[in-house]
Amino acid sequence: MSTIGTLYGIGVGPGDPELITVKAFRLLQQSPVVAYPKKRMGSKSYAHQIAELYVKPSPDKEMLGLVFPMTKDKDILEREWNNTADIVWERLREGKDVAFVTEGDPLFYSTFIHMMRVMKEKYPEVPVVSVPGISSFLGAAARLNLPLADGDEQIGIIPASEDREAMRKAIEEHDCVIFLKVAKVLPMIIGLLKELDLVDHAAVATKVTSSEEMIWTNVRELERAELGYLTLMVVKKG
């Protein structure tokens, strides 16, 4: 019986194809299977685009697209995730390593977290290894040339929500706050910043470091804007 392959979660960064690690590049080259989140319709994800730049399908290299359900129905989610884990297991049990590419970092708000969880439940014998990647908020800091934290400063990384008081508390209690997926509540967050006299201490980035990147340092312009899902805001006091 062949040795079970290793499942690698590989962070390929926030969008710029050059922002991957040497280790990520080596494993993409070496792994016989490269798995990526596949959209049912529309454009390719950053992870898919970046993976295609570094590896090409061949008799010795399988590009394995995996569709993940966009639903909150627990029964559908469980069924589809189990199916996806089974698909990956078919390769692993043949002794093939599978490199699962994900935007940003594999252990930071990533699809790979759930993949790893389901795999460990169904096939606990599978070795799982995570390869760190550059997250979007780090890409934003670099593009803004903005130190996120220095000395004893405290930083918060907060998924933006409609809970106004929770968002206010996050701003008040940290020297720097990164609001992830902020587009859906942008007017409310900007309103809070005005109340706290911090609106000039904020910047917004969409699809940071990618060829579609957009950055705003005057967030007043965005009170009525409709921005995409991959949008974050950095609020830095001082």
Coordinates of C-alpha atoms in Angstrom, one line a residue:
M1 CA 0.0 0.0 0.0
S2 CA 1.3 3.4 -0.9
T3 CA 2.0 6.1 1.6
I4 CA -0.8 8.6 2.0
G5 CA -0.1 11.9 0.4
T6 CA 0.2 15.2 2.3
L7 CA -2.5 17.9 2.1
Y8 CA -0.8 21.3 1.9
G9 CA -2.6 24.5 2.5
I10 CA -0.6 27.1 0.5
G11 CA -1.2 30.8 0.9
V12 CA -0.4 32.6 -2.3
G13 CA -0.9 36.2 -1.1
P14 CA -3.5 38.9 -1.7
G15 CA -3.3 39.2 -5.5
D16 CA 0.2 40.2 -6.7
P17 CA 1.6 36.9 -8.2
E18 CA 5.1 37.8 -6.9
L19 CA 3.9 37.8 -3.3
I20 CA 4.4 34.1 -2.7
T21 CA 7.1 32.4 -0.7
V22 CA 9.9 30.3 -2.0
K23 CA 8.4 27.4 -0.1
A24 CA 5.0 27.9 -1.7
F25 CA 6.6 28.0 -5.1
R26 CA 8.6 24.8 -4.5
L27 CA 5.5 22.9 -3.3
L28 CA 3.5 24.0 -6.2
Q29 CA 6.2 22.7 -8.5
Q30 CA 6.6 19.4 -6.6
S31 CA 3.0 18.4 -5.8
P32 CA 1.4 16.2 -8.4
V33 CA -2.0 17.7 -7.7
V34 CA -2.7 21.5 -7.3
A35 CA -6.3 22.1 -6.0
Y36 CA -7.9 25.5 -6.1
P37 CA -11.4 27.0 -5.3
K38 CA -13.3 27.0 -8.5
K39 CA -16.2 29.4 -9.2
R40 CA -19.2 28.0 -10.9
M41 CA -19.4 30.9 -13.2
G42 CA -17.5 34.1 -13.8
S43 CA -13.8 35.0 -13.4
K44 CA -11.1 33.0 -11.8
S45 CA -10.1 33.6 -8.2
Y46 CA -6.7 35.2 -7.5
A47 CA -5.5 31.8 -6.1
H48 CA -6.4 30.1 -9.3
Q49 CA -4.8 32.8 -11.5
I50 CA -1.6 32.7 -9.4
A51 CA -1.4 28.9 -9.4
E52 CA -1.7 28.8 -13.2
L53 CA 1.2 31.2 -13.5
Y54 CA 3.5 28.8 -11.7
V55 CA 2.3 25.4 -12.8
K56 CA 0.8 24.0 -16.0
P57 CA -1.4 20.9 -16.4
S58 CA 0.6 17.9 -17.8
P59 CA 0.5 14.1 -17.5
D60 CA 2.3 14.5 -14.2
K61 CA 0.4 17.5 -12.9
E62 CA -3.4 17.7 -12.2
M63 CA -5.1 21.0 -11.7
L64 CA -8.1 20.1 -9.6
G65 CA -10.9 22.7 -9.4
L66 CA -13.1 22.4 -6.3
V67 CA -16.5 24.1 -6.1
F68 CA -17.5 25.3 -2.7
P69 CA -21.2 26.0 -2.0
M70 CA -22.2 29.7 -1.3
T71 CA -25.0 29.0 1.1
K72 CA -25.8 28.9 4.8
D73 CA -27.9 25.8 4.5
K74 CA -26.1 23.4 6.9
D75 CA -27.3 20.2 5.2
I76 CA -26.1 21.4 1.8
L77 CA -22.8 22.6 3.3
E78 CA -22.2 19.3 5.1
R79 CA -23.0 17.3 2.0
E80 CA -20.9 19.3 -0.4
W81 CA -17.9 19.6 2.0
N82 CA -17.9 15.9 2.5
N83 CA -18.0 15.4 -1.3
T84 CA -15.1 17.8 -1.7
A85 CA -13.0 16.0 1.0
D86 CA -13.7 12.7 -0.7
I87 CA -12.5 14.1 -4.1
V88 CA -9.2 15.2 -2.4
W89 CA -8.9 11.9 -0.5
E90 CA -9.0 10.0 -3.8
R91 CA -5.7 11.6 -4.7
L92 CA -4.2 11.5 -1.3
R93 CA -4.8 7.8 -0.8
E94 CA -2.9 7.1 -4.1
G95 CA 0.1 8.7 -2.3
K96 CA -0.1 12.0 -4.2
D97 CA 0.5 15.2 -2.4
V98 CA -2.2 17.8 -2.9
A99 CA -1.3 21.5 -2.8
F100 CA -4.5 23.5 -2.0
V101 CA -4.0 27.1 -2.9
T102 CA -5.8 29.9 -1.1
E103 CA -5.7 33.7 -1.3
G104 CA -3.9 35.3 1.6
D105 CA -2.9 32.9 4.4
P106 CA -4.4 29.4 4.7
L107 CA -5.2 29.8 8.4
F108 CA -6.7 33.3 8.3
Y109 CA -10.4 33.5 7.3
S110 CA -9.7 30.9 4.5
T111 CA -11.5 28.2 2.7
F112 CA -8.7 25.9 3.7
I113 CA -9.6 26.1 7.4
H114 CA -12.9 24.2 6.7
M115 CA -11.1 21.8 4.3
M116 CA -8.6 20.9 7.0
R117 CA -11.4 20.5 9.6
V118 CA -13.5 18.2 7.4
M119 CA -10.4 16.2 6.3
K120 CA -9.3 15.6 9.9
E121 CA -12.8 14.4 10.8
K122 CA -13.2 12.0 7.9
Y123 CA -9.6 11.0 7.2
P124 CA -7.5 11.7 10.3
E125 CA -4.6 9.7 9.0
V126 CA -3.9 12.4 6.3
P127 CA -0.9 14.6 7.1
V128 CA -1.9 18.3 6.9
V129 CA 0.7 21.1 6.5
S130 CA 0.0 24.8 6.2
V131 CA 2.4 27.2 4.4
P132 CA 1.9 30.8 5.5
G133 CA 1.0 33.5 3.0
I134 CA 0.7 37.3 3.0
S135 CA -2.7 38.5 4.1
S136 CA -4.6 41.3 2.4
F137 CA -4.2 43.7 5.4
L138 CA -0.4 43.3 5.2
G139 CA -0.6 44.0 1.5
A140 CA -2.6 47.1 2.3
A141 CA -0.1 48.3 4.8
A142 CA 2.6 48.0 2.3
R143 CA 0.7 49.8 -0.4
L144 CA -0.2 52.6 2.0
N145 CA 3.3 52.7 3.4
L146 CA 1.5 52.7 6.8
P147 CA 3.0 51.1 10.0
L148 CA 0.1 49.1 11.5
A149 CA 1.6 48.7 15.0
D150 CA 4.8 49.9 16.7
G151 CA 6.0 49.6 20.3
D152 CA 3.1 48.8 22.6
E153 CA 0.4 49.8 20.2
Q154 CA -2.5 47.4 19.9
I155 CA -4.1 46.3 16.7
G156 CA -7.5 44.7 16.0
I157 CA -8.5 42.7 12.9
I158 CA -12.3 42.8 12.8
P159 CA -14.7 41.3 10.3
A160 CA -17.0 44.3 9.7
S161 CA -20.6 43.8 10.8
E162 CA -23.9 45.7 11.3
D163 CA -23.3 45.7 15.1
R164 CA -22.7 49.4 15.4
E165 CA -21.7 49.3 19.0
A166 CA -19.2 46.5 18.5
M167 CA -17.6 48.4 15.6
R168 CA -17.4 51.5 17.8
K169 CA -15.8 49.5 20.6
A170 CA -13.3 48.0 18.2
I171 CA -12.2 51.5 17.1
E172 CA -12.1 52.9 20.6
E173 CA -10.1 50.1 22.1
H174 CA -7.3 49.7 19.5
D175 CA -4.6 52.0 18.2
C176 CA -5.2 50.5 14.8
V177 CA -8.1 48.6 13.4
I178 CA -8.5 46.7 10.1
F179 CA -12.1 46.1 9.1
L180 CA -12.3 43.2 6.7
K181 CA -15.1 42.8 4.1
V182 CA -16.2 46.3 5.0
A183 CA -18.1 47.2 1.8
K184 CA -21.5 46.1 3.1
V185 CA -21.4 48.5 6.1
L186 CA -19.2 51.2 4.8
P187 CA -21.6 54.2 5.3
M188 CA -22.1 53.1 9.0
I189 CA -18.4 52.8 9.6
I190 CA -17.7 56.2 8.0
G191 CA -20.4 57.7 10.2
L192 CA -18.7 56.3 13.3
L193 CA -15.4 57.7 12.2
K194 CA -16.9 61.1 11.8
E195 CA -18.4 60.9 15.3
L196 CA -15.0 59.9 16.7
D197 CA -13.2 62.5 14.7
L198 CA -11.1 59.8 13.0
V199 CA -12.4 60.0 9.4
D200 CA -9.0 61.5 8.3
H201 CA -7.2 58.5 9.9
A202 CA -8.8 55.9 7.6
A203 CA -8.0 54.4 4.2
V204 CA -9.9 51.8 2.1
A205 CA -8.4 49.3 -0.3
T206 CA -10.2 46.9 -2.8
K207 CA -8.4 43.9 -4.3
V208 CA -5.1 45.2 -2.8
T209 CA -1.9 44.4 -4.7
S210 CA -3.8 42.9 -7.7
S211 CA -4.0 44.4 -11.2
E212 CA -7.6 45.6 -10.1
E213 CA -6.4 47.3 -7.0
M214 CA -8.1 50.6 -5.9
I215 CA -7.1 52.7 -2.9
W216 CA -8.9 55.6 -1.3
T217 CA -7.2 57.8 1.4
N218 CA -10.2 60.2 1.5
V219 CA -12.9 57.8 2.7
R220 CA -15.5 60.6 2.6
E221 CA -15.8 59.9 -1.1
L222 CA -17.1 56.5 -0.3
E223 CA -20.2 57.2 1.7
R224 CA -22.5 56.2 -1.2
A225 CA -20.1 54.0 -3.0
E226 CA -20.8 50.3 -3.8
L227 CA -17.5 48.5 -3.5
G228 CA -16.7 44.8 -4.0
Y229 CA -16.5 42.0 -1.5
L230 CA -12.6 42.1 -1.2
T231 CA -12.6 45.5 0.4
L232 CA -10.9 46.4 3.7
M233 CA -10.5 49.6 5.7
V234 CA -7.5 50.5 7.9
V235 CA -8.0 53.0 10.7
K236 CA -4.8 54.2 12.4
K237 CA -4.9 56.7 15.2
G238 CA -2.1 59.1 15.8

